[in-house]
mmCIF file of C-alpha atoms in Angstrom:
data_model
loop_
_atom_site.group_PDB
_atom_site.id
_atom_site.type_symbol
_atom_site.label_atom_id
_atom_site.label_comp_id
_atom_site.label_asym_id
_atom_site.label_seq_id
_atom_site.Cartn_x
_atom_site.Cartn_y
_atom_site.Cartn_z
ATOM 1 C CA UNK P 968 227.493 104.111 233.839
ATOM 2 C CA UNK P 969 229.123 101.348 232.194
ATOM 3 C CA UNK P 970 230.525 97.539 233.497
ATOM 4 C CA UNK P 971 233.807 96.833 232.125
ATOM 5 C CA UNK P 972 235.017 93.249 232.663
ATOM 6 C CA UNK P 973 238.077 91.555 232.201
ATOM 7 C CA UNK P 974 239.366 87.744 232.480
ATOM 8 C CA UNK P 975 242.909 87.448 233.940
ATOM 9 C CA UNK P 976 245.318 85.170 234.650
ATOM 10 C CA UNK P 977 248.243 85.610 236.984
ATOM 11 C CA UNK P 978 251.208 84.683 238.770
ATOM 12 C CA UNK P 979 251.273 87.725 241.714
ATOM 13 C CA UNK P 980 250.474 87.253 244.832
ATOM 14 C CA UNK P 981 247.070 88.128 246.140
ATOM 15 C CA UNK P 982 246.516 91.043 248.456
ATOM 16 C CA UNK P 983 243.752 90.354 250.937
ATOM 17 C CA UNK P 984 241.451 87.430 250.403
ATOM 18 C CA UNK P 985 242.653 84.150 248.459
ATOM 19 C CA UNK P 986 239.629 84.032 245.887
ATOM 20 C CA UNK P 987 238.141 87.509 246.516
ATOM 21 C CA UNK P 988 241.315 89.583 246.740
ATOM 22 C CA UNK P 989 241.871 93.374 246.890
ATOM 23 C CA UNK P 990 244.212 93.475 244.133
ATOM 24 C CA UNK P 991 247.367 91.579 243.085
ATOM 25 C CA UNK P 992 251.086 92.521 244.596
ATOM 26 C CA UNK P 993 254.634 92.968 242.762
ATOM 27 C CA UNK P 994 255.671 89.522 244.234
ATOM 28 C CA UNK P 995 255.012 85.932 242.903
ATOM 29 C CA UNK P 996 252.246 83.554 244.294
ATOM 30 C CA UNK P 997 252.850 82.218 247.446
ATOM 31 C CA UNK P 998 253.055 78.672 245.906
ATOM 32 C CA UNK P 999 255.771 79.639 242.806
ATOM 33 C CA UNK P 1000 256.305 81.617 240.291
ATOM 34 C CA UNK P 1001 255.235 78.994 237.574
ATOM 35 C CA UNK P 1002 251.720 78.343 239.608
ATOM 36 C CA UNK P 1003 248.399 80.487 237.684
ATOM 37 C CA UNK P 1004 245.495 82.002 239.356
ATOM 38 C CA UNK P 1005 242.713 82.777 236.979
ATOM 39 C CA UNK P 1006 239.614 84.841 237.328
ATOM 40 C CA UNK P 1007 237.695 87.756 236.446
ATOM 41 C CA UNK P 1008 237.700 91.452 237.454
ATOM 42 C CA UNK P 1009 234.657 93.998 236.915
ATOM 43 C CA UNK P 1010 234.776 98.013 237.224
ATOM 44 C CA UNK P 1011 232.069 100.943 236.708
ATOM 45 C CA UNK P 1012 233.365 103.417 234.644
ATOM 46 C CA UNK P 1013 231.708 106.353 232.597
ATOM 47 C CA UNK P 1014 229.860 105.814 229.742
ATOM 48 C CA UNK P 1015 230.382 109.442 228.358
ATOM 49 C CA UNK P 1016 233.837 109.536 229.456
ATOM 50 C CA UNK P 1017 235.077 106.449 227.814
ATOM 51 C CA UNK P 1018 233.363 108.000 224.318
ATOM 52 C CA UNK P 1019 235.222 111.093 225.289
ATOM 53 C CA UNK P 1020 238.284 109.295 225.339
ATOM 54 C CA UNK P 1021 237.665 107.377 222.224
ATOM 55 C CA UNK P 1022 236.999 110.034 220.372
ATOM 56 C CA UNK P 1023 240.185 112.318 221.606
ATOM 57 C CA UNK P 1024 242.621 114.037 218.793
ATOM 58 C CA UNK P 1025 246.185 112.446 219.822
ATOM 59 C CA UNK P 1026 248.549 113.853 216.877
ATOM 60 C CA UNK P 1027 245.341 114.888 214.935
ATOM 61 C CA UNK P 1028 244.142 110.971 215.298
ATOM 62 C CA UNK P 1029 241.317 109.985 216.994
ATOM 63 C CA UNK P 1030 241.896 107.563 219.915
ATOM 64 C CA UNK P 1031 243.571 108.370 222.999
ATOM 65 C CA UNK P 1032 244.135 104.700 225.147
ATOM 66 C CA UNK P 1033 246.500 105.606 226.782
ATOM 67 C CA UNK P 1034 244.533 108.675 228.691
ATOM 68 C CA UNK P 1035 241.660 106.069 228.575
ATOM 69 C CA UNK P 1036 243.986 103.672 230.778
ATOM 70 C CA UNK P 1037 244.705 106.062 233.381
ATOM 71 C CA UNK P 1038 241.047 107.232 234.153
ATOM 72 C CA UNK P 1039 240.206 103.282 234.185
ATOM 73 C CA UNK P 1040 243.154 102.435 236.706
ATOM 74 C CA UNK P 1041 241.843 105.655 239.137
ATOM 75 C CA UNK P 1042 238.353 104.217 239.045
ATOM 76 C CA UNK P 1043 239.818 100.798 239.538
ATOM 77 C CA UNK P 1044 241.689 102.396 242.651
ATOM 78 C CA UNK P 1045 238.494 103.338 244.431
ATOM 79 C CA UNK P 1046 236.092 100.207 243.790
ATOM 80 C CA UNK P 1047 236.767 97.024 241.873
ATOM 81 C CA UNK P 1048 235.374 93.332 242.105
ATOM 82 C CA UNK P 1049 237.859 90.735 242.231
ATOM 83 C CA UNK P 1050 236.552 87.249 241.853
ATOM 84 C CA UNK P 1051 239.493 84.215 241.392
ATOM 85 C CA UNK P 1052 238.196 81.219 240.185
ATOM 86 C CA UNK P 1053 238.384 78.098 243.082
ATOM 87 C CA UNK P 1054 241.267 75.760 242.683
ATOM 88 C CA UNK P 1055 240.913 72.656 244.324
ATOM 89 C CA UNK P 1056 242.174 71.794 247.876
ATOM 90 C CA UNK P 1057 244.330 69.339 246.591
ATOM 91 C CA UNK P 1058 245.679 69.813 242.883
ATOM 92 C CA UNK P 1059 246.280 67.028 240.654
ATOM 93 C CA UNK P 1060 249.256 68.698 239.210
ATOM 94 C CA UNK P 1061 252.742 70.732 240.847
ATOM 95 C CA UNK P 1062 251.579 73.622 239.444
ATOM 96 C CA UNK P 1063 247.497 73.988 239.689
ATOM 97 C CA UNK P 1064 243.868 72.595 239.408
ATOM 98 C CA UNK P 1065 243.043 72.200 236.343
ATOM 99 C CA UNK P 1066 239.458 73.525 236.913
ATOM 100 C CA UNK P 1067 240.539 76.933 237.524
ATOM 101 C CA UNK P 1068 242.260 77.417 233.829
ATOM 102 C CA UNK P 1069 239.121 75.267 232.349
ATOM 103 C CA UNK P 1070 236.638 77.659 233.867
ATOM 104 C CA UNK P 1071 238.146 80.720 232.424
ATOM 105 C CA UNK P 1072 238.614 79.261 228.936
ATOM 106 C CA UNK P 1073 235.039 78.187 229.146
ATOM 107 C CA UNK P 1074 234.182 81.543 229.862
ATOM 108 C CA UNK P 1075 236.315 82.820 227.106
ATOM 109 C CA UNK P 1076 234.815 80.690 224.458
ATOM 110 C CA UNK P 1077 231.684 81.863 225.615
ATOM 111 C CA UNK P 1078 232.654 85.446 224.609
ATOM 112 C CA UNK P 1079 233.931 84.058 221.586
ATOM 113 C CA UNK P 1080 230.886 83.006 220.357
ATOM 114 C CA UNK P 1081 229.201 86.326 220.974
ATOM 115 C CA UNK P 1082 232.485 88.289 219.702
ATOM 116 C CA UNK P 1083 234.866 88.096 217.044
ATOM 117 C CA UNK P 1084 238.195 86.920 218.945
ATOM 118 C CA UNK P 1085 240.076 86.963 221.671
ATOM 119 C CA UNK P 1086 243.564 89.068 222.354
ATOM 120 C CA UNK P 1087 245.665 87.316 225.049
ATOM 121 C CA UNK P 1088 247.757 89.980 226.254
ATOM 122 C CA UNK P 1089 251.094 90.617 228.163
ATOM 123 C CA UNK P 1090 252.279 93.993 229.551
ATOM 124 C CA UNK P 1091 255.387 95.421 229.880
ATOM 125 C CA UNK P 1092 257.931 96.776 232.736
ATOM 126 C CA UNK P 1093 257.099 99.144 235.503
ATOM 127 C CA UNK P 1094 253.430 98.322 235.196
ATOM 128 C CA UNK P 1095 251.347 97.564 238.895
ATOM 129 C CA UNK P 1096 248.210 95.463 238.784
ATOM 130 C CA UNK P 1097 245.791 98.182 238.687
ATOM 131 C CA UNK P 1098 247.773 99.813 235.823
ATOM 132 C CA UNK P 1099 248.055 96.069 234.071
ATOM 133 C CA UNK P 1100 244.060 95.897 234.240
ATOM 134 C CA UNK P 1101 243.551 99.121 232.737
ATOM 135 C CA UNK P 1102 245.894 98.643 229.936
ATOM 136 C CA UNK P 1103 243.867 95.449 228.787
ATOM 137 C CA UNK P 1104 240.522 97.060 229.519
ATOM 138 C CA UNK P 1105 241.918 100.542 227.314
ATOM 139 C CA UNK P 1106 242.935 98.231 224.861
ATOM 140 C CA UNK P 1107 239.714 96.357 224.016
ATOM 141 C CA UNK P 1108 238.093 99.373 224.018
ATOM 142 C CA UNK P 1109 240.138 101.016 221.546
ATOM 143 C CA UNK P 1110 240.128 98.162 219.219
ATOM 144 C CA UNK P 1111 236.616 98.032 219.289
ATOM 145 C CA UNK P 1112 236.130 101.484 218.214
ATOM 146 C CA UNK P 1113 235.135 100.835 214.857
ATOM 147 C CA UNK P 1114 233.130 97.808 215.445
ATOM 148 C CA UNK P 1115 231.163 100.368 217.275
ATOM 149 C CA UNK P 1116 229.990 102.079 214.028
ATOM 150 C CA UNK P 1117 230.201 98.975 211.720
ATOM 151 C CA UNK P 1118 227.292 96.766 212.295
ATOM 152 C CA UNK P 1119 229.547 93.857 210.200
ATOM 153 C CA UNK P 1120 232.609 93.650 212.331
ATOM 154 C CA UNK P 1121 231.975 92.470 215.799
ATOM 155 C CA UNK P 1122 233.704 92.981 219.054
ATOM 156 C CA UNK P 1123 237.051 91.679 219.997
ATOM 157 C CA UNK P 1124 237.397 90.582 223.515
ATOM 158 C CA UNK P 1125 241.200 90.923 225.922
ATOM 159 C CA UNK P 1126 242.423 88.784 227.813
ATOM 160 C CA UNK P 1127 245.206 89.631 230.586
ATOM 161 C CA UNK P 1128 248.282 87.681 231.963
ATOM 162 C CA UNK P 1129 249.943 89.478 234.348
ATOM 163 C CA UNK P 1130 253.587 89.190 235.895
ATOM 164 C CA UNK P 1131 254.782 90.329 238.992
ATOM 165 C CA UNK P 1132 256.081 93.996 237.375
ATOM 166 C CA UNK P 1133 257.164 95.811 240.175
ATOM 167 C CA UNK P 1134 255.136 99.317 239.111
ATOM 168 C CA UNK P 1135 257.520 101.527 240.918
ATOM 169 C CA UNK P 1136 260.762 102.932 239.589
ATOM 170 C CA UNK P 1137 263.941 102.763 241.804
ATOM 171 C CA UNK P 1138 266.363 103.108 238.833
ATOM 172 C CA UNK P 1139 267.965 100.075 237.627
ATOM 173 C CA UNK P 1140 266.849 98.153 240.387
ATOM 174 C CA UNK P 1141 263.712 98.131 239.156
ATOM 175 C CA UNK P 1142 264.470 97.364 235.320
ATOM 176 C CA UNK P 1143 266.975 94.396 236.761
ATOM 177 C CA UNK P 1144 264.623 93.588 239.352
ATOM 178 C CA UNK P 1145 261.531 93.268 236.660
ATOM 179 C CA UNK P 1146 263.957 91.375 234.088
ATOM 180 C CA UNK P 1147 264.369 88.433 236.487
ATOM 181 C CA UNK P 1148 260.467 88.447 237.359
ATOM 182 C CA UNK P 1149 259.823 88.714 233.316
ATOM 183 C CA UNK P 1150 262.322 85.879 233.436
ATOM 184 C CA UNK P 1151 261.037 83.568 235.859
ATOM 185 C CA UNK P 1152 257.307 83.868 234.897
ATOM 186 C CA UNK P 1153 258.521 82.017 231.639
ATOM 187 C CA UNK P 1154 257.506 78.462 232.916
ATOM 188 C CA UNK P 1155 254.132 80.188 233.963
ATOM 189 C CA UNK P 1156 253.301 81.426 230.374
ATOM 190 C CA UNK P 1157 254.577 78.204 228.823
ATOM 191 C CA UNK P 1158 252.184 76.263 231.027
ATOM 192 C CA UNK P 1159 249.337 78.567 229.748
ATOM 193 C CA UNK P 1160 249.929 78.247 226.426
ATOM 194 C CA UNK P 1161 250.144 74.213 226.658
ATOM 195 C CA UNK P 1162 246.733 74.435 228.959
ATOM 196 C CA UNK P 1163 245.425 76.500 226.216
ATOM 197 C CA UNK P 1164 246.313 74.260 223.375
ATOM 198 C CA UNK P 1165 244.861 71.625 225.465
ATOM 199 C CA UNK P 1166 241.752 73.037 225.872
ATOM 200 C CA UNK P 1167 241.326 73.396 222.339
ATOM 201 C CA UNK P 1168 241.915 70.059 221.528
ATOM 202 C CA UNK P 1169 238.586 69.065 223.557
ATOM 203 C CA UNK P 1170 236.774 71.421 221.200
ATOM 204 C CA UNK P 1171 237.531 69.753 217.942
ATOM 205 C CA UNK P 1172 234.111 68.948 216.199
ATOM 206 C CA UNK P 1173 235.006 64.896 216.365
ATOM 207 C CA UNK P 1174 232.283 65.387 219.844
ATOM 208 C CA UNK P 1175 229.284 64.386 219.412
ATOM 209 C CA UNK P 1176 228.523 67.463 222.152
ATOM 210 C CA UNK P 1177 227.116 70.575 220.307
ATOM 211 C CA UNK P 1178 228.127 72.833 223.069
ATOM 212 C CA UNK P 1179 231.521 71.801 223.250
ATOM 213 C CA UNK P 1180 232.369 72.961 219.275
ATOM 214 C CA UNK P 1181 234.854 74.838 217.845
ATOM 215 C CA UNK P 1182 233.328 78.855 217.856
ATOM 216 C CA UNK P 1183 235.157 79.564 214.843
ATOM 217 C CA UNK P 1184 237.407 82.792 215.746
ATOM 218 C CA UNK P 1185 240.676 83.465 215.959
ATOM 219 C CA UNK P 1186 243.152 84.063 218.803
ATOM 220 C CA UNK P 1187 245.966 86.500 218.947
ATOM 221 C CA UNK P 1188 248.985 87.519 221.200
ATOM 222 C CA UNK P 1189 249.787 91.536 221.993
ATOM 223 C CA UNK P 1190 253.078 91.802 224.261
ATOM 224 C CA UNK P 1191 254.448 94.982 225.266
ATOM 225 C CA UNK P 1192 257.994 96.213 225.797
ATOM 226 C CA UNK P 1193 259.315 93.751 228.223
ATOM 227 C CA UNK P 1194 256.395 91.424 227.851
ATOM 228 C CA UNK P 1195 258.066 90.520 225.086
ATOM 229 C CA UNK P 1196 260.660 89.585 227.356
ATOM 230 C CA UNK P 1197 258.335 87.111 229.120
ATOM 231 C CA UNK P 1198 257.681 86.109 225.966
ATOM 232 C CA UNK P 1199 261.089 85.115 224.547
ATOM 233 C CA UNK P 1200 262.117 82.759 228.185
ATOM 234 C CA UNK P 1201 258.417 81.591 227.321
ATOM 235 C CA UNK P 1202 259.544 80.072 224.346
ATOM 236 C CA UNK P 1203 262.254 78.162 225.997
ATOM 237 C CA UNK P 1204 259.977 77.132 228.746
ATOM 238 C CA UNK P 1205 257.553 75.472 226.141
ATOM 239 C CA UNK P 1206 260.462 73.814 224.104
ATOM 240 C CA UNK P 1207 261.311 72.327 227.236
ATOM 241 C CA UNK P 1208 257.799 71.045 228.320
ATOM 242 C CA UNK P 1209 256.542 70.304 224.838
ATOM 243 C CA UNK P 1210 259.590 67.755 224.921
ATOM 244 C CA UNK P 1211 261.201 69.390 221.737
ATOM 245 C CA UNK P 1212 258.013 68.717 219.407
ATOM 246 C CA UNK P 1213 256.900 71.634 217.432
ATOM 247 C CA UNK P 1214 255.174 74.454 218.569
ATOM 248 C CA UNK P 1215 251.605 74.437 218.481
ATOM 249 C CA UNK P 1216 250.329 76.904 216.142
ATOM 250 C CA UNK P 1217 248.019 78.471 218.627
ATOM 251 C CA UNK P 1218 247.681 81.728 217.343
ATOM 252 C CA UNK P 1219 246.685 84.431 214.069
ATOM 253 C CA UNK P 1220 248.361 87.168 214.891
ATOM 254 C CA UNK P 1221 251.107 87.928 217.309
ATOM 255 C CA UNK P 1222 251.954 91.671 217.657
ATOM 256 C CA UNK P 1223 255.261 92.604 219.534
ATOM 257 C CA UNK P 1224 254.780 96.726 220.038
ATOM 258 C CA UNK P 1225 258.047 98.277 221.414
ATOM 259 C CA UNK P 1226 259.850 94.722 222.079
ATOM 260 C CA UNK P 1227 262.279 94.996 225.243
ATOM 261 C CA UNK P 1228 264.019 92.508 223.400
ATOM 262 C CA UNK P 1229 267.693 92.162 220.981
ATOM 263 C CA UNK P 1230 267.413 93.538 217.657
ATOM 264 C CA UNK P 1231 268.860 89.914 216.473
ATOM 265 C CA UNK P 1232 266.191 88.207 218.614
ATOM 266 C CA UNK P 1233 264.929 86.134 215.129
ATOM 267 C CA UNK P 1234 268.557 84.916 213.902
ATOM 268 C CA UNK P 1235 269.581 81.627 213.890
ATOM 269 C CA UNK P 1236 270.063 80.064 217.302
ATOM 270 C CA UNK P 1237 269.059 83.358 218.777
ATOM 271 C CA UNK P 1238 265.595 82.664 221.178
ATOM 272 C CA UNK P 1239 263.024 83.737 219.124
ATOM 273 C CA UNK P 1240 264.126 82.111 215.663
ATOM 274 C CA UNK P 1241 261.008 79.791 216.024
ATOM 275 C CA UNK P 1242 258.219 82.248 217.298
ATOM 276 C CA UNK P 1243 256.848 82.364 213.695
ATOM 277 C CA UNK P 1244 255.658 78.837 214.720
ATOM 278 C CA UNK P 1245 253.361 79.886 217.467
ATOM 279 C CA UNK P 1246 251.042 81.833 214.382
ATOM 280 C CA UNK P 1247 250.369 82.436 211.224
ATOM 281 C CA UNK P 1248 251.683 86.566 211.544
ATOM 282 C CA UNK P 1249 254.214 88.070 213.759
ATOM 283 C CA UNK P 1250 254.198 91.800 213.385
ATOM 284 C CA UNK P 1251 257.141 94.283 215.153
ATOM 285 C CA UNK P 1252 256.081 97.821 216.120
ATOM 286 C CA UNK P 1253 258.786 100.255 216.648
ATOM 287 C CA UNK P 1254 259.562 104.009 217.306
ATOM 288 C CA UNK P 1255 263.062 105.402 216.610
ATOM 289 C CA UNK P 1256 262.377 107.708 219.191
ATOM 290 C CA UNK P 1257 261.106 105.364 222.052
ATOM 291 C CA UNK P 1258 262.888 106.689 225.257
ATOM 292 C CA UNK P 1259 262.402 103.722 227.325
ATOM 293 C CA UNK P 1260 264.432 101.900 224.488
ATOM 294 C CA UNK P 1261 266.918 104.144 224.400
ATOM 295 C CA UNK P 1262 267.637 103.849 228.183
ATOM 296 C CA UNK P 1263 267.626 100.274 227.927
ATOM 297 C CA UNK P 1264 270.349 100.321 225.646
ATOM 298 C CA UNK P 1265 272.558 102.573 227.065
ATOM 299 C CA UNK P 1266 272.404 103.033 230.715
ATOM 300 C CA UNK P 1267 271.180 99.013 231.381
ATOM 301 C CA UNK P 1268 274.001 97.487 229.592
ATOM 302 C CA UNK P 1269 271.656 95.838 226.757
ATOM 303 C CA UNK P 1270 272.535 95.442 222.976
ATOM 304 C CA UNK P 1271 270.348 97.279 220.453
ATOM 305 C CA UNK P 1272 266.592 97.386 221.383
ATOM 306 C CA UNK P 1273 263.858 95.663 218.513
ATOM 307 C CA UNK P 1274 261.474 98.127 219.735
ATOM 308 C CA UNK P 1275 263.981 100.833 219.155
ATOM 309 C CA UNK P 1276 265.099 100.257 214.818
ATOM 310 C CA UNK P 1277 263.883 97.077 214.075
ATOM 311 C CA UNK P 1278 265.776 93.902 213.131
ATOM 312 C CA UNK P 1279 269.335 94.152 212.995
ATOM 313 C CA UNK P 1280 268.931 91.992 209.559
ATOM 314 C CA UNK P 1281 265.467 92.273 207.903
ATOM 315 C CA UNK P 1282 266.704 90.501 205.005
ATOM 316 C CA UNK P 1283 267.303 87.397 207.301
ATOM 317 C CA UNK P 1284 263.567 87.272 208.267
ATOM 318 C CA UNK P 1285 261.380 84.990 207.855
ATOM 319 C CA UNK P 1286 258.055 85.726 205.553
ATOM 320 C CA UNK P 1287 255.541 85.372 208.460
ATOM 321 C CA UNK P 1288 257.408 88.223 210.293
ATOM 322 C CA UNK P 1289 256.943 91.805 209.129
ATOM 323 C CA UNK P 1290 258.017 94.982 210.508
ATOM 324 C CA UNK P 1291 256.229 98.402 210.717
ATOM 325 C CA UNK P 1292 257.984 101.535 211.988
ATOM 326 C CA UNK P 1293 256.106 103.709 214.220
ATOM 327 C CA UNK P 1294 258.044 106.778 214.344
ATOM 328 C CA UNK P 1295 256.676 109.509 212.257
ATOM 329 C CA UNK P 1296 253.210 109.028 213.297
ATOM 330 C CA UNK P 1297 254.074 108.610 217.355
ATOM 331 C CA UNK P 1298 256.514 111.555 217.653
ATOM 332 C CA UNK P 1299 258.705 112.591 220.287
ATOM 333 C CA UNK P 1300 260.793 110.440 222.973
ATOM 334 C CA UNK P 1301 258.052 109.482 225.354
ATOM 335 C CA UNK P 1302 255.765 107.408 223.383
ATOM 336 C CA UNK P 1303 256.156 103.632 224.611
ATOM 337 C CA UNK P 1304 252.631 102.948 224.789
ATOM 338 C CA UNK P 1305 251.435 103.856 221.725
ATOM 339 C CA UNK P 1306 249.336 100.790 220.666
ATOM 340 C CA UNK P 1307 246.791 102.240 222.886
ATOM 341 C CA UNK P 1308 246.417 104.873 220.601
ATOM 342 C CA UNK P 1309 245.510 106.205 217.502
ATOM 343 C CA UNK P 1310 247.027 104.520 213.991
ATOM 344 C CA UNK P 1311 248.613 102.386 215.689
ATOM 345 C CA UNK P 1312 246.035 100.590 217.898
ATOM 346 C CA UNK P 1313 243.676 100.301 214.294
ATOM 347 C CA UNK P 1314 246.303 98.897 212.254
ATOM 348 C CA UNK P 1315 246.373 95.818 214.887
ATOM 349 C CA UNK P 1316 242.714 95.912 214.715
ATOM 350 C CA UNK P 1317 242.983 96.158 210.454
ATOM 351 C CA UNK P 1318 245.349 92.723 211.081
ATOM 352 C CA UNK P 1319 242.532 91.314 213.369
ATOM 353 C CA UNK P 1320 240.133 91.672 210.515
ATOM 354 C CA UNK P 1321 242.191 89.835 208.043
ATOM 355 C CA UNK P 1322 242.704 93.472 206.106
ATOM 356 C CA UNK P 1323 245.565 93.113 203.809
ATOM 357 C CA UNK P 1324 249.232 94.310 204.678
ATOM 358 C CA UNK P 1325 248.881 96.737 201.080
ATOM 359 C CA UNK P 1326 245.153 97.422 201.235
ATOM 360 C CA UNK P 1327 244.801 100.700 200.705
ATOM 361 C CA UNK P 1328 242.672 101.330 204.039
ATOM 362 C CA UNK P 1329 245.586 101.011 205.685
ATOM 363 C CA UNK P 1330 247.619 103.919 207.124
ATOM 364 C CA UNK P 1331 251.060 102.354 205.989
ATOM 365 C CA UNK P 1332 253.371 102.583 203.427
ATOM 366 C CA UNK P 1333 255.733 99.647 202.045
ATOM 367 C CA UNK P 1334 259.247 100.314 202.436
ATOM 368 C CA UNK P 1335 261.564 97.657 201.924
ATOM 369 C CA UNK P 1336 262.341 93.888 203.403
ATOM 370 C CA UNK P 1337 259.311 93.313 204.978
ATOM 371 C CA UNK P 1338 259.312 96.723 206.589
ATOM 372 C CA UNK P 1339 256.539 98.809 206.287
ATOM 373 C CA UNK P 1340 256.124 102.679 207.709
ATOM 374 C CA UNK P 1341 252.763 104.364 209.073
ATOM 375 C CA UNK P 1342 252.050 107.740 207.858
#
């Protein structure tokens, strides 16, 4: 058997008790939608299946995450531990203690130092707790695949935020329904990335305290389909609350795979024309085939999809953001979850390790304006 842990943080409301609950709900916390609970959940899973899974043929690659995901969330269905950190009885902010947010970054940096760096990630619509959990927990796995038979690259660890997605589909209810959560959880996410930048400004090396250093890695930001959503108000939010001063450069690598989002999303005065500020790399991942885009073009009223073609202008971007195009090596309509798998899922990892854009390890090809194509 194996333990598979995962730190979390989280606007949903909590299903049984307060700082042991039984899982998460499709509603916001009890206190509002901006307040964060933080913590940590564990799960026993199979050793030998989760190589099995790793080592699964999707499209004659190996890696099959998203398979991977569902056998996590069943096991996660029958026996999980659940353990929120404490906030204190009476917070010295509207929103939380700061104690809870300071324990799990403690505990991150701890990882940190043992691992490589940290993915803070963001899922997408439709998704349940369970199935939010077993994303992240697929997805570390998968990216650590190689570090698995490469003694030089060490592990990289996941970390969840998760938004009250309602995880069942009533037709556009649900899509509207899960826009206005993705919406509202903006101020949340904003609030984590300022307690976040906070926190790393107490680790600067001017202290004199040699456990409370810089450990030297790098964070990075995954969002998925309408995740990217979240992200987009999120910028807003942290204009807003970062009283119009520049963003804070908190991150390496930002990776927007199948972005619920406009096509002209980086144009001038459009929302995201300043996300380039909040790392050094933004990368797109699309599928010209990608279903769920598709629908949310058509049948939800929504302009062109990014996660559908790609910028509407790649000329017009700017250099930190690239593009690559997903659809010859995902295939077929279905696949909206395919940085869990395969190419895709080790050409994030490739960007986590600093590999070149044109290095020829890479499973891309350069196509033009910043757009590149996997093969």
């Amino acid at each position: 058997m194996r333990t598979l842990t995962l730190y979390y943080a989280t606007n949903r409301n909590h299903l049984g008790q307060r700082w042991t609950p039984n899982s998460y709900g499709q509603d916001f916390s009890a206190d509002r939608p901006n307040n964060l609970r933080f913590g940590r959940v564990t799960v026993e899973v199979s050793a030998n299946k989760v190589t099995d899974y790793l080592n699964d043929k999707v499209n004659s690659r190996s890696g099959d995450g998203e398979n991977l995901a569902g056998y996590i969330e069943k096991k996660l269905r029958k026996k999980n531990l659940i353990s929120a950190f404490v906030e204190a009885e009476k917070p010295t902010n509207a929103t939380n203690s700061p104690l809870a947010s300071t324990t799990a970054f403690n505990e991150l940096k701890k990882q940190m130092e043992m691992k490589r760096d940290l993915v803070v990630f963001i899922h997408g619509f439709n998704v349940n707790w369970f199935e939010a959990v077993a994303s992240a927990m697929a997805l570390e796995l998968m990216l650590n695949r190689r570090s698995q038979d490469n003694d030089k690259l060490k592990d990289t660890s996941v970390f969840l935020f998760s938004w009250p997605s309602n995880g069942a589909m009533m037709r556009n209810k649900a899509y509207l329904s899960d826009r206005n959560d993705a919406r509202d959880s903006s101020v949340a996410v904003a609030r984590g990335f300022l307690k976040l930048r906070d926190f790393l400004m107490t680790l600067r090396p001017k202290h004199n305290d040699p456990t409370q250093n810089e450990c030297g890695q790098q964070l990075h930001l995954l969002c998925h389909s309408m995740g990217n959503y979240v992200l987009q108000h999120a910028l807003v939010s942290l204009d807003k609350l970062n009283n119009q001063k520049h963003f804070p450069q908190l991150f390496q690598h930002i990776f927007m795979c199948a972005p619920d989002v406009d096509d002209n999303v980086f144009e001038d005065k459009r929302p995201m024309v300043n996300l380039y500020r909040l790392a050094r790399h933004v990368t797109v991942y699309y599928n010209n085939g990608d279903l769920a885009m598709y629908i949310s073009d058509y049948t939800k009223g929504n302009t062109d999809r990014l996660g559908h073609n790609g910028t509407a202008r790649p000329l017009q971007l700017h250099n930190k953001v690239s593009q690559v195009n997903c659809s010859d090596i995902v295939g077929g309509v279905t696949e909206h979850s395919y940085y869990l798998w395969a190419t895709v899922n080790e050409d994030i990892r490739q960007s986590i390790d600093d590999l070149a854009y044109d290095d020829s390890a890479r499973k891309r090809k350069y196509k033009s304006a910043q757009v590149w194509r996997l093969t």
